[in-house]
CSV table of C-alpha atoms and ligand atoms in Angstrom, one decimal:
chain,number,residue,atom,x,y,z
A,1,UNK,CA,-91.3,228.4,285.9
A,2,UNK,CA,-94.7,227.6,287.3
A,3,UNK,CA,-95.1,229.4,290.5
A,4,UNK,CA,-94.4,227.4,293.7
A,5,UNK,CA,-97.1,227.2,296.2
A,6,UNK,CA,-96.8,230.0,298.8
A,7,UNK,CA,-97.2,229.6,302.5
A,8,UNK,CA,-99.7,232.2,303.0
A,9,UNK,CA,-100.2,234.0,306.5
A,10,UNK,CA,-102.9,236.1,305.5
A,11,UNK,CA,-105.3,236.7,308.5
A,12,UNK,CA,-102.9,234.5,310.8
A,13,UNK,CA,-102.4,235.6,314.5
A,14,UNK,CA,-98.8,234.8,314.2
A,15,UNK,CA,-97.5,237.8,316.2
A,16,UNK,CA,-100.1,236.9,319.1
A,17,UNK,CA,-100.0,233.2,319.0
A,18,UNK,CA,-96.2,232.4,318.2
A,19,UNK,CA,-94.2,235.0,319.8
A,20,UNK,CA,-95.2,235.1,323.4
A,21,UNK,CA,-93.0,233.4,325.5
A,22,UNK,CA,-90.1,233.4,322.7
A,23,UNK,CA,-88.4,236.5,324.1
A,24,UNK,CA,-84.9,234.6,324.2
A,25,UNK,CA,-85.3,233.5,320.6
A,26,UNK,CA,-86.5,237.4,319.5
A,27,UNK,CA,-83.3,238.7,321.5
A,28,UNK,CA,-80.6,236.1,320.4
A,29,UNK,CA,-81.6,236.9,316.6
A,30,UNK,CA,-81.5,240.5,317.2
A,31,UNK,CA,-77.9,240.0,318.3
A,32,UNK,CA,-77.1,238.0,315.6
A,33,UNK,CA,-78.3,240.6,313.0
A,34,UNK,CA,-76.6,243.4,315.0
A,35,UNK,CA,-73.5,241.7,313.7
A,36,UNK,CA,-74.2,240.5,310.6
A,37,UNK,CA,-76.2,243.7,309.0
A,38,UNK,CA,-74.2,246.6,307.4
A,39,UNK,CA,-75.3,249.5,309.8
A,40,UNK,CA,-76.2,251.9,307.0
A,41,UNK,CA,-77.1,252.4,303.4
A,42,UNK,CA,-79.4,253.6,300.7
A,43,UNK,CA,-81.6,251.0,300.4
A,44,UNK,CA,-82.7,247.5,302.4
A,45,UNK,CA,-85.4,245.2,301.7
A,46,UNK,CA,-86.7,242.6,304.5
A,47,UNK,CA,-88.8,240.0,302.3
A,48,UNK,CA,-91.1,237.9,304.4
A,49,UNK,CA,-90.9,241.1,306.9
A,50,UNK,CA,-94.5,239.7,308.7
A,51,UNK,CA,-95.5,242.2,311.4
A,52,UNK,CA,-92.2,244.1,311.1
A,53,UNK,CA,-90.6,242.7,314.1
A,54,UNK,CA,-87.3,243.3,313.1
A,55,UNK,CA,-87.7,246.7,311.5
A,56,UNK,CA,-86.5,248.8,314.3
A,57,UNK,CA,-83.0,247.3,313.3
A,58,UNK,CA,-82.6,249.2,309.7
A,59,UNK,CA,-82.5,253.0,311.4
A,60,UNK,CA,-79.4,253.6,309.2
A,61,UNK,CA,-81.1,252.9,305.8
A,62,UNK,CA,-82.6,256.1,303.8
A,63,UNK,CA,-85.3,253.7,302.2
A,64,UNK,CA,-86.7,250.3,303.6
A,65,UNK,CA,-88.8,248.7,301.8
A,66,UNK,CA,-91.0,245.6,303.8
A,67,UNK,CA,-92.1,242.8,301.7
A,68,UNK,CA,-94.5,240.4,302.7
A,69,UNK,CA,-97.2,237.9,300.6
A,70,UNK,CA,-99.6,238.5,303.4
A,71,UNK,CA,-101.2,241.7,303.1
A,72,UNK,CA,-102.9,241.6,307.0
A,73,UNK,CA,-99.1,241.3,308.0
A,74,UNK,CA,-98.1,244.3,306.6
A,75,UNK,CA,-101.0,245.9,308.1
A,76,UNK,CA,-100.1,244.9,311.4
A,77,UNK,CA,-96.4,246.0,310.4
A,78,UNK,CA,-97.9,249.7,309.6
A,79,UNK,CA,-99.7,249.7,312.5
A,80,UNK,CA,-96.5,249.0,314.8
A,81,UNK,CA,-94.4,251.4,313.2
A,82,UNK,CA,-96.6,253.9,312.4
A,83,UNK,CA,-96.2,256.4,309.2
A,84,UNK,CA,-91.9,256.5,309.1
A,85,UNK,CA,-91.5,258.4,305.4
A,86,UNK,CA,-88.7,255.8,305.0
A,87,UNK,CA,-90.4,252.7,305.2
A,88,UNK,CA,-92.4,251.6,302.2
A,89,UNK,CA,-95.0,248.6,302.6
A,90,UNK,CA,-95.2,245.9,299.4
A,91,UNK,CA,-97.4,242.9,299.2
A,92,UNK,CA,-95.5,240.6,296.6
A,93,UNK,CA,-94.1,236.9,296.2
A,94,UNK,CA,-90.4,236.1,296.9
A,95,UNK,CA,-90.3,234.7,293.6
A,96,UNK,CA,-91.1,237.1,291.3
A,97,UNK,CA,-90.3,240.4,293.2
A,98,UNK,CA,-91.3,243.5,292.0
A,99,UNK,CA,-87.8,245.5,292.7
A,100,UNK,CA,-85.4,246.5,290.3
A,101,UNK,CA,-82.5,245.1,289.4
A,102,UNK,CA,-79.3,245.4,291.6
A,103,UNK,CA,-81.1,248.6,293.4
A,104,UNK,CA,-80.8,247.4,297.2
A,105,UNK,CA,-77.5,247.5,299.5
A,106,UNK,CA,-79.1,245.1,301.8
A,107,UNK,CA,-81.8,242.4,301.9
A,108,UNK,CA,-82.7,240.5,305.0
A,109,UNK,CA,-85.0,237.2,304.9
A,110,UNK,CA,-85.2,235.8,308.6
A,111,UNK,CA,-87.5,233.0,309.3
A,112,UNK,CA,-89.0,232.7,305.5
A,113,UNK,CA,-86.5,230.1,303.8
A,114,UNK,CA,-88.1,227.8,306.0
A,115,UNK,CA,-91.3,228.0,304.3
A,116,UNK,CA,-89.9,228.0,300.3
A,117,UNK,CA,-90.3,225.0,298.5
A,118,UNK,CA,-88.0,226.5,295.6
A,119,UNK,CA,-84.9,228.1,297.8
A,120,UNK,CA,-82.6,228.2,294.5
A,121,UNK,CA,-85.5,230.4,292.4
A,122,UNK,CA,-85.8,232.5,295.5
A,123,UNK,CA,-82.1,233.3,296.0
A,124,UNK,CA,-81.7,233.8,292.2
A,125,UNK,CA,-84.6,236.5,292.8
A,126,UNK,CA,-82.5,238.4,296.0
A,127,UNK,CA,-79.3,238.2,293.9
A,128,UNK,CA,-81.1,239.8,291.0
A,129,UNK,CA,-82.2,242.7,293.4
A,130,UNK,CA,-79.0,243.2,295.0
A,131,UNK,CA,-76.4,245.6,294.2
A,132,UNK,CA,-73.0,244.3,293.2
A,133,UNK,CA,-71.3,243.4,296.6
A,134,UNK,CA,-74.6,244.1,298.3
A,135,UNK,CA,-75.3,242.2,301.6
A,136,UNK,CA,-78.0,239.2,302.0
A,137,UNK,CA,-78.8,238.7,305.4
A,138,UNK,CA,-80.4,235.4,305.8
A,139,UNK,CA,-81.7,232.9,308.6
A,140,UNK,CA,-82.8,229.2,308.0
A,141,UNK,CA,-83.5,226.3,310.1
A,142,UNK,CA,-81.2,223.9,310.8
A,143,UNK,CA,-81.9,220.1,310.1
A,144,UNK,CA,-78.3,219.1,311.4
A,145,UNK,CA,-78.9,220.5,315.0
A,146,UNK,CA,-77.6,218.9,318.0
A,147,UNK,CA,-81.4,217.8,319.5
A,148,UNK,CA,-82.0,216.5,316.2
A,149,UNK,CA,-79.0,214.5,316.0
A,150,UNK,CA,-79.3,213.0,319.5
A,151,UNK,CA,-83.2,212.3,318.9
A,152,UNK,CA,-82.2,210.3,315.5
A,153,UNK,CA,-79.6,208.5,317.2
A,154,UNK,CA,-81.6,207.4,320.0
A,155,UNK,CA,-84.2,206.3,317.7
A,156,UNK,CA,-86.8,208.9,319.1
A,157,UNK,CA,-87.1,210.6,315.4
A,158,UNK,CA,-86.7,208.8,311.8
A,159,UNK,CA,-85.6,212.3,310.1
A,160,UNK,CA,-82.2,211.9,308.7
A,161,UNK,CA,-80.3,214.8,309.8
A,162,UNK,CA,-77.5,214.3,307.7
A,163,UNK,CA,-78.9,214.0,304.2
A,164,UNK,CA,-78.3,216.9,302.1
A,165,UNK,CA,-82.0,217.5,300.8
A,166,UNK,CA,-84.3,219.6,302.5
A,167,UNK,CA,-86.6,217.9,305.2
A,168,UNK,CA,-90.4,218.9,305.4
A,169,UNK,CA,-91.4,218.4,308.6
A,170,UNK,CA,-95.1,220.0,307.7
A,171,UNK,CA,-96.8,221.2,304.5
A,172,UNK,CA,-94.6,223.9,303.4
A,173,UNK,CA,-92.1,224.1,306.5
A,174,UNK,CA,-88.7,223.0,305.9
A,175,UNK,CA,-85.7,222.3,307.4
A,176,UNK,CA,-82.2,222.6,305.5
A,177,UNK,CA,-78.7,221.0,306.1
A,178,UNK,CA,-76.3,223.7,306.4
A,179,UNK,CA,-74.5,222.2,303.0
A,180,UNK,CA,-77.0,222.5,301.3
A,181,UNK,CA,-77.8,226.3,302.0
A,182,UNK,CA,-74.1,227.1,301.4
A,183,UNK,CA,-74.3,225.1,297.8
A,184,UNK,CA,-77.3,227.2,296.9
A,185,UNK,CA,-76.0,230.3,297.8
A,186,UNK,CA,-72.7,229.7,295.5
A,187,UNK,CA,-75.0,228.4,292.5
A,188,UNK,CA,-77.2,231.7,293.1
A,189,UNK,CA,-73.9,233.8,292.6
A,190,UNK,CA,-73.6,234.6,296.8
A,191,UNK,CA,-70.1,234.6,298.5
A,192,UNK,CA,-70.4,233.9,302.3
A,193,UNK,CA,-68.7,236.4,304.3
A,194,UNK,CA,-70.1,235.4,307.7
A,195,UNK,CA,-71.9,232.5,309.1
A,196,UNK,CA,-73.4,232.7,312.8
A,197,UNK,CA,-75.2,230.0,314.9
A,198,UNK,CA,-77.9,231.2,316.8
A,199,UNK,CA,-80.5,230.3,319.2
A,200,UNK,CA,-78.6,227.1,320.8
A,201,UNK,CA,-81.0,227.2,324.4
A,202,UNK,CA,-84.2,226.9,322.6
A,203,UNK,CA,-85.2,224.4,325.4
A,204,UNK,CA,-88.2,224.8,327.5
A,205,UNK,CA,-86.6,224.2,330.8
A,206,UNK,CA,-83.9,226.3,330.3
A,207,UNK,CA,-86.0,229.0,329.0
A,208,UNK,CA,-88.0,228.8,332.4
A,209,UNK,CA,-85.1,228.9,334.7
A,210,UNK,CA,-82.9,231.4,333.1
A,211,UNK,CA,-84.2,234.7,332.1
A,212,UNK,CA,-84.5,235.7,328.7
A,213,UNK,CA,-82.0,238.5,328.5
A,214,UNK,CA,-79.4,236.5,330.2
A,215,UNK,CA,-79.8,233.5,327.8
A,216,UNK,CA,-79.7,235.7,324.8
A,217,UNK,CA,-76.4,237.1,325.7
A,218,UNK,CA,-74.8,233.9,326.7
A,219,UNK,CA,-75.9,232.9,323.1
A,220,UNK,CA,-74.2,236.2,321.5
A,221,UNK,CA,-71.0,235.0,323.0
A,222,UNK,CA,-71.3,231.6,321.5
A,223,UNK,CA,-73.0,232.7,318.1
A,224,UNK,CA,-69.5,233.3,316.6
A,225,UNK,CA,-67.2,230.6,318.2
A,226,UNK,CA,-70.0,227.8,317.6
A,227,UNK,CA,-70.6,228.6,313.9
A,228,UNK,CA,-68.0,226.1,312.3
A,229,UNK,CA,-70.1,223.2,314.1
A,230,UNK,CA,-73.6,224.5,313.2
A,231,UNK,CA,-75.2,222.4,315.8
A,232,UNK,CA,-77.8,225.1,316.7
A,233,UNK,CA,-81.5,224.7,315.5
A,234,UNK,CA,-81.2,228.5,313.5
A,235,UNK,CA,-78.1,229.4,311.5
A,236,UNK,CA,-77.9,233.3,310.1
A,237,UNK,CA,-75.5,234.1,306.9
A,238,UNK,CA,-74.1,237.5,305.4
A,239,UNK,CA,-73.6,236.7,301.9
A,240,UNK,CA,-72.2,238.9,299.5
A,241,UNK,CA,-73.7,239.3,296.0
A,242,UNK,CA,-71.0,238.9,293.4
A,243,UNK,CA,-71.8,240.7,289.9
A,244,UNK,CA,-70.3,242.6,287.2
A,245,UNK,CA,-69.8,246.2,288.7
A,246,UNK,CA,-72.9,248.7,287.7
A,247,UNK,CA,-74.2,251.8,289.1
A,248,UNK,CA,-77.0,251.3,291.4
A,249,UNK,CA,-80.3,252.6,290.2
A,250,UNK,CA,-82.4,255.5,291.8
A,251,UNK,CA,-85.8,253.6,291.3
A,252,UNK,CA,-86.5,250.8,293.4
A,253,UNK,CA,-89.7,249.1,292.0
A,254,UNK,CA,-90.2,247.2,288.9
A,255,UNK,CA,-93.2,246.2,287.2
A,256,UNK,CA,-94.1,242.6,288.2
A,257,UNK,CA,-96.0,242.4,284.7
A,258,UNK,CA,-93.4,243.4,282.1
A,259,UNK,CA,-90.5,242.5,284.6
A,260,UNK,CA,-88.7,245.6,282.3
A,261,UNK,CA,-89.7,248.9,283.4
A,262,UNK,CA,-88.4,250.5,286.8
A,263,UNK,CA,-91.9,251.7,288.2
A,264,UNK,CA,-92.0,256.1,288.7
A,265,UNK,CA,-92.8,256.6,292.3
A,266,UNK,CA,-95.1,260.2,292.8
A,267,UNK,CA,-97.8,261.0,295.4
A,268,UNK,CA,-98.4,257.5,296.6
A,269,UNK,CA,-98.5,255.9,293.1
A,270,UNK,CA,-96.3,253.8,291.4
A,271,UNK,CA,-96.3,253.8,287.7
A,272,UNK,CA,-94.9,251.7,284.6
A,273,UNK,CA,-93.9,254.1,282.0
A,274,UNK,CA,-93.7,250.9,279.8
A,275,UNK,CA,-97.1,249.0,280.3
A,276,UNK,CA,-99.0,252.2,281.7
A,277,UNK,CA,-100.2,250.4,284.8
A,278,UNK,CA,-100.6,252.0,287.8
A,279,UNK,CA,-100.5,251.1,291.6
A,280,UNK,CA,-102.1,252.9,294.5
A,281,UNK,CA,-101.0,252.4,298.2
A,282,UNK,CA,-104.3,251.3,299.6
A,283,UNK,CA,-104.2,251.9,303.7
A,284,UNK,CA,-100.4,252.6,302.9
A,285,UNK,CA,-99.5,249.3,301.4
A,286,UNK,CA,-98.6,248.7,297.8
A,287,UNK,CA,-100.3,245.4,296.5
A,288,UNK,CA,-97.9,244.4,293.7
A,289,UNK,CA,-98.6,240.7,293.7
A,290,UNK,CA,-99.8,239.3,290.2
B,1,SAM,C1,-92.5,233.0,309.8
B,1,SAM,S1,-92.8,234.3,309.3
B,1,SAM,C2,-91.5,235.5,309.5
B,1,SAM,C3,-92.0,236.8,309.7
B,1,SAM,C4,-90.7,237.6,310.0
B,1,SAM,N1,-89.5,237.8,309.0
B,1,SAM,C5,-90.3,237.7,311.3
B,1,SAM,O1,-89.2,236.9,311.8
B,1,SAM,O2,-91.0,237.7,312.2
B,1,SAM,C6,-92.7,234.1,307.5
B,1,SAM,C7,-93.4,235.2,306.9
B,1,SAM,O3,-93.2,235.2,305.5
B,1,SAM,C8,-94.3,235.4,304.7
B,1,SAM,N2,-93.8,234.5,303.2
B,1,SAM,C9,-94.1,233.3,303.1
B,1,SAM,N3,-94.1,233.1,301.7
B,1,SAM,C10,-93.8,233.9,301.3
B,1,SAM,C11,-93.3,234.4,299.7
B,1,SAM,N4,-93.2,233.7,298.9
B,1,SAM,N5,-93.4,235.9,299.8
B,1,SAM,C12,-93.2,236.5,300.4
B,1,SAM,N6,-93.7,236.5,301.6
B,1,SAM,C13,-93.5,235.3,302.2
B,1,SAM,C14,-95.3,235.0,305.3
B,1,SAM,O4,-96.4,235.9,304.8
B,1,SAM,C15,-95.0,235.3,306.8
B,1,SAM,O5,-95.3,236.8,307.3
């Protein structure tokens, strides 16, 4: 497979430019994650973790691997989260994860799928690294949301909310039809265990009038009951990796070059016993991009 183009956030001001004024969305997403995430486990990986906005939700895990393609985002995450020994920062690509097969209890992607041109390839990678019956908690941008349906019906938008194919509304920014994501998850070997409809009140006027915690609480009450209709702009899913039972390996990382050797971790170094390559954490970040 030729590597798909990546939406690279290197050097971006995502935290400082995007998040101010979005306290409601942040709080609503946290409510959804608290419902869907298994509370504890041996290893969790968040892929496309950005500046580590959600990392405080992973306290019940022995090891937490924060993966992002952009080193600068991981640098901000490390600054925010400090030197917590449970955390490992890894620069890597979701299409080619340097993570060992079946090693993770839980994988998370929030606000990441909408940057992926090749969703099936990314889902196959997430499935590969999850333990049998491991949980994948994902979020995607829903093209068939109420606002888009109304805009389309009133002739204000030409984007077709009911068509199954992903809609690229800006370069490397995609909205997805719920049926498309469900289908791709099943094809990749997942069983959908729970879905939540999130961020119903993402409207400027409402956000100005109602305090963010109140709006988020209302959203939290709706997330489960409104899930069957999926009319919100953001959908969260917990999906279970179905695969043959096998022991969970101790090693968390895999050589990105030979894709076979599990990497040996010692003294802030990772080493591949097969090809002999070594990686040192630079400013606390392993760069396993190739
Ligand atoms: C919109 S941000 C979301 C960050 C974080 N999940 C959050 O919700 O705050 C998307 C992140 O995905 C990362 N990303 C995009 N494509 C990626 C890829 N192919 N592999 C790994 N990370 C990727 C970007 O670098 C960016 O940090």
